[in-house]
Coordinates of N, CA, C and O in Angstrom, one line a residue:
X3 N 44.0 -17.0 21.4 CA 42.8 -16.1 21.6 C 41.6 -17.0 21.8 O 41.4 -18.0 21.1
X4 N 41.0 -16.8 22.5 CA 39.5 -17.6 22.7 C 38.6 -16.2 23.7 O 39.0 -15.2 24.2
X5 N 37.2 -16.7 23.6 CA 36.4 -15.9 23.9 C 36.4 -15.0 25.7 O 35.4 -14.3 26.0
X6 N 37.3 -15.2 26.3 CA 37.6 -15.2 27.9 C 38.2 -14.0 27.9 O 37.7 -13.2 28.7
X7 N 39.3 -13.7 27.0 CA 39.7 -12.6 26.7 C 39.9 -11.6 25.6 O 40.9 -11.0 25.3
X8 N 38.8 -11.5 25.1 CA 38.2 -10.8 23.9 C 38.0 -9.2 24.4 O 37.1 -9.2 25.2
X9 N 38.4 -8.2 24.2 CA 38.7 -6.7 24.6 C 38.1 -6.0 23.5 O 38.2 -6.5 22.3
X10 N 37.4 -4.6 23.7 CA 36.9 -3.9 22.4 C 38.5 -3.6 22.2 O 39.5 -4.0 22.8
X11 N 38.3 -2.6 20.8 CA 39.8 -1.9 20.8 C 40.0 -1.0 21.4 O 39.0 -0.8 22.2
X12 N 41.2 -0.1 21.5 CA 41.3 0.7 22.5 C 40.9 1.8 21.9 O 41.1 2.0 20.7
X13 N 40.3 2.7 22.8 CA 39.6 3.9 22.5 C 38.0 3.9 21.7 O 37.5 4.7 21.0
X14 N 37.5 2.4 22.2 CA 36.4 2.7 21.0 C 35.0 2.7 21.8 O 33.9 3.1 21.6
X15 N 35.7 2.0 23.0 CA 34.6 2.4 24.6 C 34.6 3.6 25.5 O 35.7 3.6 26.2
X16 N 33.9 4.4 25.6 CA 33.9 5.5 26.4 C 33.2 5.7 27.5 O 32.2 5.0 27.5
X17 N 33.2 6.3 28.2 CA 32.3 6.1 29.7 C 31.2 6.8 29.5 O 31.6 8.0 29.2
X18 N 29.7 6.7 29.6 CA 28.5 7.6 29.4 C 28.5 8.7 30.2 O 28.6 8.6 31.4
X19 N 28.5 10.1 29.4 CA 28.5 11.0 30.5 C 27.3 11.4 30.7 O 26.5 11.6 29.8
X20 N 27.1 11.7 32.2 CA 26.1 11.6 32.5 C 25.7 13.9 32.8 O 26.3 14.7 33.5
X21 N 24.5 14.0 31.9 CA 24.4 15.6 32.1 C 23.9 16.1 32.9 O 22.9 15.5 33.2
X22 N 24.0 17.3 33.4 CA 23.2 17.9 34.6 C 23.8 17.4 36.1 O 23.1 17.9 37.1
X23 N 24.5 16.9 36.4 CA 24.7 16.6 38.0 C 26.4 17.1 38.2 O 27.6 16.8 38.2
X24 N 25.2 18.2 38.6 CA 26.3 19.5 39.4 C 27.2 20.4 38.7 O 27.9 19.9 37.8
X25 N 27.2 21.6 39.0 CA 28.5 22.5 38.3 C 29.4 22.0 38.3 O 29.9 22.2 37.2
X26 N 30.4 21.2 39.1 CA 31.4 21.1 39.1 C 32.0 19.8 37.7 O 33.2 19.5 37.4
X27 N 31.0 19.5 37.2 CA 31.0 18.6 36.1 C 31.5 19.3 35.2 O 32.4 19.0 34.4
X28 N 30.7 20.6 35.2 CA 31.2 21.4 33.5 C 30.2 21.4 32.6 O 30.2 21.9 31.5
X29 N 29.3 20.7 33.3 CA 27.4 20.5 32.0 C 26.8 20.4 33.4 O 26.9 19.3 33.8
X30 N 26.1 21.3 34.3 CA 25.3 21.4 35.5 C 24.3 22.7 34.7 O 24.6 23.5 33.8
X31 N 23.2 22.6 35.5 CA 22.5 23.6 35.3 C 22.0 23.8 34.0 O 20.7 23.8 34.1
X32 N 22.2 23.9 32.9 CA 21.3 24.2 32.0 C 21.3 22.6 31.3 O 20.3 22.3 30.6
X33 N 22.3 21.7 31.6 CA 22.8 20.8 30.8 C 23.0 20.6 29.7 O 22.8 19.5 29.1
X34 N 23.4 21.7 29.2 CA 23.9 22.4 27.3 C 22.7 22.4 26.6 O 22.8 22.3 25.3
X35 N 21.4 22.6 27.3 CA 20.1 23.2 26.5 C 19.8 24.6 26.2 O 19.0 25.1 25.5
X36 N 20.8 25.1 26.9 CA 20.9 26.9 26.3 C 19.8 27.3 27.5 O 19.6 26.5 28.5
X37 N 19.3 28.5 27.4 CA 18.0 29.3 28.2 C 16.9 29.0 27.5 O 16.7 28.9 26.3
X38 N 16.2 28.8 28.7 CA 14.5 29.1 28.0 C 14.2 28.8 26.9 O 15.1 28.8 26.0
X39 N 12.7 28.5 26.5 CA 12.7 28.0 25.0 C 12.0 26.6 25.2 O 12.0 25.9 26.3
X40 N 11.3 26.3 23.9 CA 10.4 24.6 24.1 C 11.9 23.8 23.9 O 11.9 23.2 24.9
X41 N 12.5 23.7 23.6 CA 13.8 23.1 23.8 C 14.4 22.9 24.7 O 15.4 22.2 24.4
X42 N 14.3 23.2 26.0 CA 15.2 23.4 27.0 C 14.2 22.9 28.0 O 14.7 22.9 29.1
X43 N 13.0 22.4 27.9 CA 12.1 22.3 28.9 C 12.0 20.4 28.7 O 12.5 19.8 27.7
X44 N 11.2 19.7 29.6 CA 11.3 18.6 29.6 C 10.3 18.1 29.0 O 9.3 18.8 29.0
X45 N 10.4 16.8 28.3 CA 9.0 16.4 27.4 C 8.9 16.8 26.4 O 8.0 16.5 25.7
X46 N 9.9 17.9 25.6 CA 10.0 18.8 24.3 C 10.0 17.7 23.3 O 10.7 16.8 23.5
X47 N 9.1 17.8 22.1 CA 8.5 17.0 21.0 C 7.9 17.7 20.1 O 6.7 18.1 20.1
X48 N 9.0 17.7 19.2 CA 8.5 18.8 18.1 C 7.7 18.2 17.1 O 7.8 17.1 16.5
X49 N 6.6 19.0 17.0 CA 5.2 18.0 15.9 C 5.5 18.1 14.4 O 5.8 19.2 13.9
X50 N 5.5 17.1 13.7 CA 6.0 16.8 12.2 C 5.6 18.2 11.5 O 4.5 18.7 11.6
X51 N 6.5 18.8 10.9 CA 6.1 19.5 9.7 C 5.8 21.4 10.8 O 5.1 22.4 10.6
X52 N 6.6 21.1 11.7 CA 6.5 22.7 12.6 C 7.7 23.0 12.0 O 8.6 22.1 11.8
X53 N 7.8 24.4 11.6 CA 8.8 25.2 11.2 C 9.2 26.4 11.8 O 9.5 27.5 11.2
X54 N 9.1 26.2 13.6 CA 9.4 27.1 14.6 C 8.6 28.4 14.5 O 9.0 29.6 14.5
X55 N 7.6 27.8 14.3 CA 6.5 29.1 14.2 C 6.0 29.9 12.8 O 5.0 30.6 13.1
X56 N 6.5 29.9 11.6 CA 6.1 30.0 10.7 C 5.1 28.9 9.9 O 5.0 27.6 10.1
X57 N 4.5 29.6 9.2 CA 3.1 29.0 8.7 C 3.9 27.8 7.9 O 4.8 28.0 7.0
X58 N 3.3 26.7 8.3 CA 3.8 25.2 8.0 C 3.4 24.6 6.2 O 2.3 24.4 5.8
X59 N 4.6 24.4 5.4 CA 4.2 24.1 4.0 C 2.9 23.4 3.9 O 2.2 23.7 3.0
X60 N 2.6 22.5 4.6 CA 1.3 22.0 4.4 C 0.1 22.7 4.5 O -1.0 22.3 4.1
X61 N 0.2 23.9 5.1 CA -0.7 25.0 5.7 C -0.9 26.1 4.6 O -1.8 26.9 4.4
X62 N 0.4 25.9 4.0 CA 0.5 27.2 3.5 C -0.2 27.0 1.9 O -0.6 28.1 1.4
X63 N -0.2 25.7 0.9 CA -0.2 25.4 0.0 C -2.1 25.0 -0.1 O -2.8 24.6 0.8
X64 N -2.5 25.4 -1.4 CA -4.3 25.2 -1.6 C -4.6 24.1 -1.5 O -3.8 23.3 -1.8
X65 N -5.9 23.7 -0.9 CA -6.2 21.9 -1.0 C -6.9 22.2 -2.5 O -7.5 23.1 -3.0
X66 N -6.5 21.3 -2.8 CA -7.5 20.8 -4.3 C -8.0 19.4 -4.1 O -8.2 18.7 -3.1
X67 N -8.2 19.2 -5.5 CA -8.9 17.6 -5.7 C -10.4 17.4 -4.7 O -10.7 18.1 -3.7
X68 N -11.0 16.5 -5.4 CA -12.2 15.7 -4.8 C -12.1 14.7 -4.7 O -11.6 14.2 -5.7
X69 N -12.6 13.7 -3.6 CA -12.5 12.1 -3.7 C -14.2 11.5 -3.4 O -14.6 11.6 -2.2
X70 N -14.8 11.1 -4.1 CA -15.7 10.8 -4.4 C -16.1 9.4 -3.5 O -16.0 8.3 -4.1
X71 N -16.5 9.4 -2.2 CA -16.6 8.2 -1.4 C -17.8 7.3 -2.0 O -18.0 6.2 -1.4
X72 N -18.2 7.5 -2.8 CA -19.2 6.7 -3.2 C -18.6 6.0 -4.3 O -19.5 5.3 -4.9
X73 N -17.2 5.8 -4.9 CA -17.0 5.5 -6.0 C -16.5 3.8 -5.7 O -16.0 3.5 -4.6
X74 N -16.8 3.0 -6.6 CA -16.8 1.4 -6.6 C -15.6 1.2 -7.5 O -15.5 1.7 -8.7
X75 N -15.0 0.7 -7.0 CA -13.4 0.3 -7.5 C -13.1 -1.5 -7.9 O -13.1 -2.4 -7.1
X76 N -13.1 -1.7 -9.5 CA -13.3 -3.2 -9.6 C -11.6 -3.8 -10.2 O -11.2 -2.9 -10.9
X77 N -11.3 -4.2 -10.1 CA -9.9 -4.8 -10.3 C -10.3 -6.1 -12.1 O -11.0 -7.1 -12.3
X78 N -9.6 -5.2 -12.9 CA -9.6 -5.3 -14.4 C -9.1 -6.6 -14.6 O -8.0 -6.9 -14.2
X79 N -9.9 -7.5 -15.3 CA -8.8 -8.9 -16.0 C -9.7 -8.9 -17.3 O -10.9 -8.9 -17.6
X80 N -8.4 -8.8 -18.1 CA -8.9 -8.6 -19.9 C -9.0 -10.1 -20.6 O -8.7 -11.2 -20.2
X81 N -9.3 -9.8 -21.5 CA -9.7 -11.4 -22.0 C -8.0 -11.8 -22.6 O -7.8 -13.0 -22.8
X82 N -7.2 -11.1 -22.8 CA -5.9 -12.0 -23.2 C -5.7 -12.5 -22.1 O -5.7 -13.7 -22.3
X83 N -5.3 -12.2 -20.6 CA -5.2 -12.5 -19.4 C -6.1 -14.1 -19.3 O -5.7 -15.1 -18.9
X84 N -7.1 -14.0 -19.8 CA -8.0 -15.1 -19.6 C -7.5 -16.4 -20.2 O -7.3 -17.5 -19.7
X85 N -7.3 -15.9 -21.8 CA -6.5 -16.5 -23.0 C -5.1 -17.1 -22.7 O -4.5 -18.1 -23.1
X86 N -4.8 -16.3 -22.0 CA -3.1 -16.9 -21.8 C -3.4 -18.0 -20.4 O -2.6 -18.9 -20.0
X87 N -4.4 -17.8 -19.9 CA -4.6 -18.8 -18.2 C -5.2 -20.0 -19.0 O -5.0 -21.2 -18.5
X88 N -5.8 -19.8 -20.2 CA -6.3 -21.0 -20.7 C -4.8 -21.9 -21.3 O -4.3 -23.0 -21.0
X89 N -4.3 -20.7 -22.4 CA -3.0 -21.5 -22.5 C -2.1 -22.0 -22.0 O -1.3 -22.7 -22.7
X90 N -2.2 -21.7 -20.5 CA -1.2 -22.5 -19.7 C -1.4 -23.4 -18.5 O -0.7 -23.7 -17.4
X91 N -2.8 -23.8 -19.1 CA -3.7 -24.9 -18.0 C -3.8 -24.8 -16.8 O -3.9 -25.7 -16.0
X92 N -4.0 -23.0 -16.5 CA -4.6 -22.5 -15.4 C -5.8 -22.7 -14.7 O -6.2 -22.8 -13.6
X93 N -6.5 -22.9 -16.7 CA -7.7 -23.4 -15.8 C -8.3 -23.9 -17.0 O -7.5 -23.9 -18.0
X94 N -9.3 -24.2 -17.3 CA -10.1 -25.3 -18.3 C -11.2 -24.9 -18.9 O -11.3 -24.6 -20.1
X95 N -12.3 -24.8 -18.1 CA -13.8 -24.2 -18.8 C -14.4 -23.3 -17.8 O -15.4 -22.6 -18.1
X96 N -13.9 -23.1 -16.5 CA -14.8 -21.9 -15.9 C -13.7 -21.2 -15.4 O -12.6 -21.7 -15.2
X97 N -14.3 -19.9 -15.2 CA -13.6 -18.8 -14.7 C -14.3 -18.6 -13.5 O -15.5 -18.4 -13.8
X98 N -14.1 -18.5 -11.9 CA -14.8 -17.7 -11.0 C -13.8 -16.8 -9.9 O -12.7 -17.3 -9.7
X99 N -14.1 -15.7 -9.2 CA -13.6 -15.4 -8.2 C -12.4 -16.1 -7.8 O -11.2 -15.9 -8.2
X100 N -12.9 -17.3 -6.6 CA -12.4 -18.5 -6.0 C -11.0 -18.3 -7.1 O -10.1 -17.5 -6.8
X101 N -11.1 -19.0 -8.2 CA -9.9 -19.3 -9.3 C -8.8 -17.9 -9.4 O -7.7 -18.2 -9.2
X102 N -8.9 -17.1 -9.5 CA -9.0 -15.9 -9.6 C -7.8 -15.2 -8.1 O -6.8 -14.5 -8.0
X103 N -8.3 -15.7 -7.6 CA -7.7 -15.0 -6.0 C -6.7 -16.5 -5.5 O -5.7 -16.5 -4.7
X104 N -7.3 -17.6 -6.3 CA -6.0 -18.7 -6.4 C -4.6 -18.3 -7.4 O -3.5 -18.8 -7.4
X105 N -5.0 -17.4 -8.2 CA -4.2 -17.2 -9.6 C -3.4 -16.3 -8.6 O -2.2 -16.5 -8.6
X106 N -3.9 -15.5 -7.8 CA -3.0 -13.8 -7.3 C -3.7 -12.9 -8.3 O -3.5 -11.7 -8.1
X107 N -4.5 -13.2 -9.4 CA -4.9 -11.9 -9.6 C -5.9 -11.0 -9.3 O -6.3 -10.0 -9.8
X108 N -6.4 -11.7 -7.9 CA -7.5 -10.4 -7.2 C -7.2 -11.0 -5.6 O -6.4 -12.0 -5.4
X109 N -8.0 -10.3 -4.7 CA -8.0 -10.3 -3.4 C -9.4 -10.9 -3.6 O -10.2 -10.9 -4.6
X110 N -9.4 -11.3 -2.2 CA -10.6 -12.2 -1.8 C -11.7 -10.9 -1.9 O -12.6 -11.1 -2.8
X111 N -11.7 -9.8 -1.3 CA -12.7 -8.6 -1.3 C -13.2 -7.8 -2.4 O -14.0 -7.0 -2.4
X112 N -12.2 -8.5 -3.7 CA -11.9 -7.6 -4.3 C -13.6 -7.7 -5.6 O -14.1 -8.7 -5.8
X113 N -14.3 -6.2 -6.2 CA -15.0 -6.6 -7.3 C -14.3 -6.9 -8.4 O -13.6 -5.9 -8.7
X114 N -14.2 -7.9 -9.2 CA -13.9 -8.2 -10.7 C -14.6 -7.4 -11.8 O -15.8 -7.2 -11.6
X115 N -14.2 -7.1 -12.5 CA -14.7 -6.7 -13.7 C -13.7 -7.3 -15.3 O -12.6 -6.9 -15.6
X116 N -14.4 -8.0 -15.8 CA -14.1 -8.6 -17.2 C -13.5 -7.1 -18.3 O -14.2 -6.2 -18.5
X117 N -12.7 -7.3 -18.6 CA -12.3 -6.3 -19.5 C -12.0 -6.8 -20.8 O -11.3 -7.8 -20.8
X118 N -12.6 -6.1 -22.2 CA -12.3 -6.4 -23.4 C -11.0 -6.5 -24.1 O -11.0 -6.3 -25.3
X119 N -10.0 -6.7 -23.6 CA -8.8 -6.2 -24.5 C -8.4 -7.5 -25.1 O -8.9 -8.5 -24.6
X120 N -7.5 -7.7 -26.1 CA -7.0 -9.0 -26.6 C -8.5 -10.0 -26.8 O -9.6 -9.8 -26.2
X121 N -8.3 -10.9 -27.6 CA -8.6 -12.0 -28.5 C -9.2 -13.1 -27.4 O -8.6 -13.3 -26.3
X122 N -10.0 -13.7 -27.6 CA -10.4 -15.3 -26.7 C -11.1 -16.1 -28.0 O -11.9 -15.7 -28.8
X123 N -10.5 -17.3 -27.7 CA -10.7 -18.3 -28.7 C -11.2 -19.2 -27.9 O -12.1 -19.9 -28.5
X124 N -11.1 -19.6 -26.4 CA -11.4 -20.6 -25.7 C -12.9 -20.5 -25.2 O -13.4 -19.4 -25.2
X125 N -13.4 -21.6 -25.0 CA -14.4 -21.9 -24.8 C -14.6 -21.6 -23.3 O -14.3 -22.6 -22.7
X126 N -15.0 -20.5 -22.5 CA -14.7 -20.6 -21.0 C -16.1 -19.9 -20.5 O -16.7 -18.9 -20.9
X127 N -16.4 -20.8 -19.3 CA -17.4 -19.4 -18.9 C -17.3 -18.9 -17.6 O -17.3 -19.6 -16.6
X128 N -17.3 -17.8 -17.6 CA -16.7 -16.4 -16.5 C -18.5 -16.0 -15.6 O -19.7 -15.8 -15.8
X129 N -17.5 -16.2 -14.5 CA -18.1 -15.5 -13.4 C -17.5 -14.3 -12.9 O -16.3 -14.2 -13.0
X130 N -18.6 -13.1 -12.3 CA -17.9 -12.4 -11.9 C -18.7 -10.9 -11.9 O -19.8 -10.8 -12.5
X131 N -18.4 -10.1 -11.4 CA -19.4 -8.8 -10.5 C -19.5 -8.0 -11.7 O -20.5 -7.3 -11.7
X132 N -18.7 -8.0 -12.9 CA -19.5 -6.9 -13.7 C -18.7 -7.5 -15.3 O -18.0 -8.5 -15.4
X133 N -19.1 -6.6 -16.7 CA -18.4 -7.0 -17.6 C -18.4 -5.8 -18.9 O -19.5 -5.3 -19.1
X134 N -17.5 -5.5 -19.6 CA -17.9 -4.7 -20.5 C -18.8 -5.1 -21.8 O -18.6 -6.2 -22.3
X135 N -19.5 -4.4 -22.2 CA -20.1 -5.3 -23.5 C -19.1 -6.4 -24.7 O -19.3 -7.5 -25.2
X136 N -17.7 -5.3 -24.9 CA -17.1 -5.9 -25.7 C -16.5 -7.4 -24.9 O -16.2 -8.4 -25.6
X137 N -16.6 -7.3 -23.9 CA -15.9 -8.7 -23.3 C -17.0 -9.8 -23.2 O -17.1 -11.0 -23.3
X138 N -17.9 -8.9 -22.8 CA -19.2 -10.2 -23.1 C -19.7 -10.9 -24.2 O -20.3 -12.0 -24.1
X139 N -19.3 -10.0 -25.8 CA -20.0 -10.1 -26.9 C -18.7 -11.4 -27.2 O -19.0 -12.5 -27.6
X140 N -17.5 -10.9 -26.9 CA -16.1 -12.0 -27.1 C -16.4 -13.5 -26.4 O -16.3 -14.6 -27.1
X141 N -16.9 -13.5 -25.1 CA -16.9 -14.6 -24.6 C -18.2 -15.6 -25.5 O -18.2 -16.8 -25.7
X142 N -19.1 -14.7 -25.8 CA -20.4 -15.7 -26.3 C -20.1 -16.1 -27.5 O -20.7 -17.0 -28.1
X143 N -18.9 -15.3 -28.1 CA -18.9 -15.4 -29.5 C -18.1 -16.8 -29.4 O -18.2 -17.8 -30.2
X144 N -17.4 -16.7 -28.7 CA -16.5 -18.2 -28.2 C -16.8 -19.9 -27.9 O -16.2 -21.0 -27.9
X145 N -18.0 -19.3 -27.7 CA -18.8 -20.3 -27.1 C -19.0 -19.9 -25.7 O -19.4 -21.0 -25.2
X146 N -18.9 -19.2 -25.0 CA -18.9 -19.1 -23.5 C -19.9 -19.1 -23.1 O -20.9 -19.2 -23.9
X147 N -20.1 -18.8 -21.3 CA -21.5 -18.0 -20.9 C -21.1 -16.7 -19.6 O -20.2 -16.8 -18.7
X148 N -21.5 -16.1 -19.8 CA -21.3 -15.1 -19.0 C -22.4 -14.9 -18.0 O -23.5 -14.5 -18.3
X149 N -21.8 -15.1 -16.5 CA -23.0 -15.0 -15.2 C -22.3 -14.0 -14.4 O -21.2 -14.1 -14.1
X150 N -23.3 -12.8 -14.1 CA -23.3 -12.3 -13.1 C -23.7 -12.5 -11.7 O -24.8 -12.7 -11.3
X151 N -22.0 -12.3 -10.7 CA -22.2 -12.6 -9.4 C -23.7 -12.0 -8.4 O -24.5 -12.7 -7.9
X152 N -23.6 -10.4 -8.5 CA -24.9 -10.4 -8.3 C -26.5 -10.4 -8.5 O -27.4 -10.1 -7.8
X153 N -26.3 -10.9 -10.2 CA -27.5 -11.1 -10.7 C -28.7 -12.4 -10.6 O -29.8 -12.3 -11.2

């Protein structure tokens, strides 16, 4: 055997039949689209979520909710998060952005906000777009300093 004469199996190739050309084929004329109808016509593209003319579930069901375009969305790092980057020589005495989006824990776009949760013993000082009181009162109590990016 080598590649020269390599064969599908038998019966597993079939000849493309081709529809619509001529009665005498046995599929002429309508080419098994039935009569009349968006189906049977050329270019037919049924639009997502059409249910042949009945009022469509997305149509049929109440809008609710509100989304508030004015709302500022800051991406949370708690002081244990901080605590454990200290303990595993992530990083040393400052915290900023830059460090931050080197870690994977924010996007370059992203606002920071300092969150209080968990314990900080280390001496670090944080940069960064906003902060809760409890996470600010933690860092100072630490020895830290806390600067605001746009202050």
């Amino acid at each position: 055997m080598n590649l020269s004469n390599l064969k599908p199996a038998a019966g597993s190739v079939k000849n493309k039949f081709r529809k619509g050309r001529g009665e005498g084929s046995g599929n002429g004329l309508t080419a098994g689209r039935g009569h009349k109808g968006a189906k049977s016509r050329s270019g037919y593209s049924r639009k997502i979520g059409f249910e042949g003319g009945q009022m469509p579930l997305q149509r049929r069901l109440p809008k609710f909710g509100f989304t508030n375009f004015n709302r500022v969305e800051y991406t949370g790092i708690n002081l244990d998060t901080i605590q454990q980057l200290v303990d595993n020589n992530k990083i040393t005495d400052t915290l900023n952005k830059e460090t931050l989006v080197q870690l994977g824990l924010a996007h370059k776009n992203d606002l920071v906000k300092i969150l209080g949760r968990g314990e900080l013993t280390a001496k670090v000082n944080v940069t960064a777009d906003k902060f809760t009181q409890s996470a600010q009162e933690a860092i100072e109590k630490a020895g830290g300093k806390v600067e605001l990016v746009n202050a």
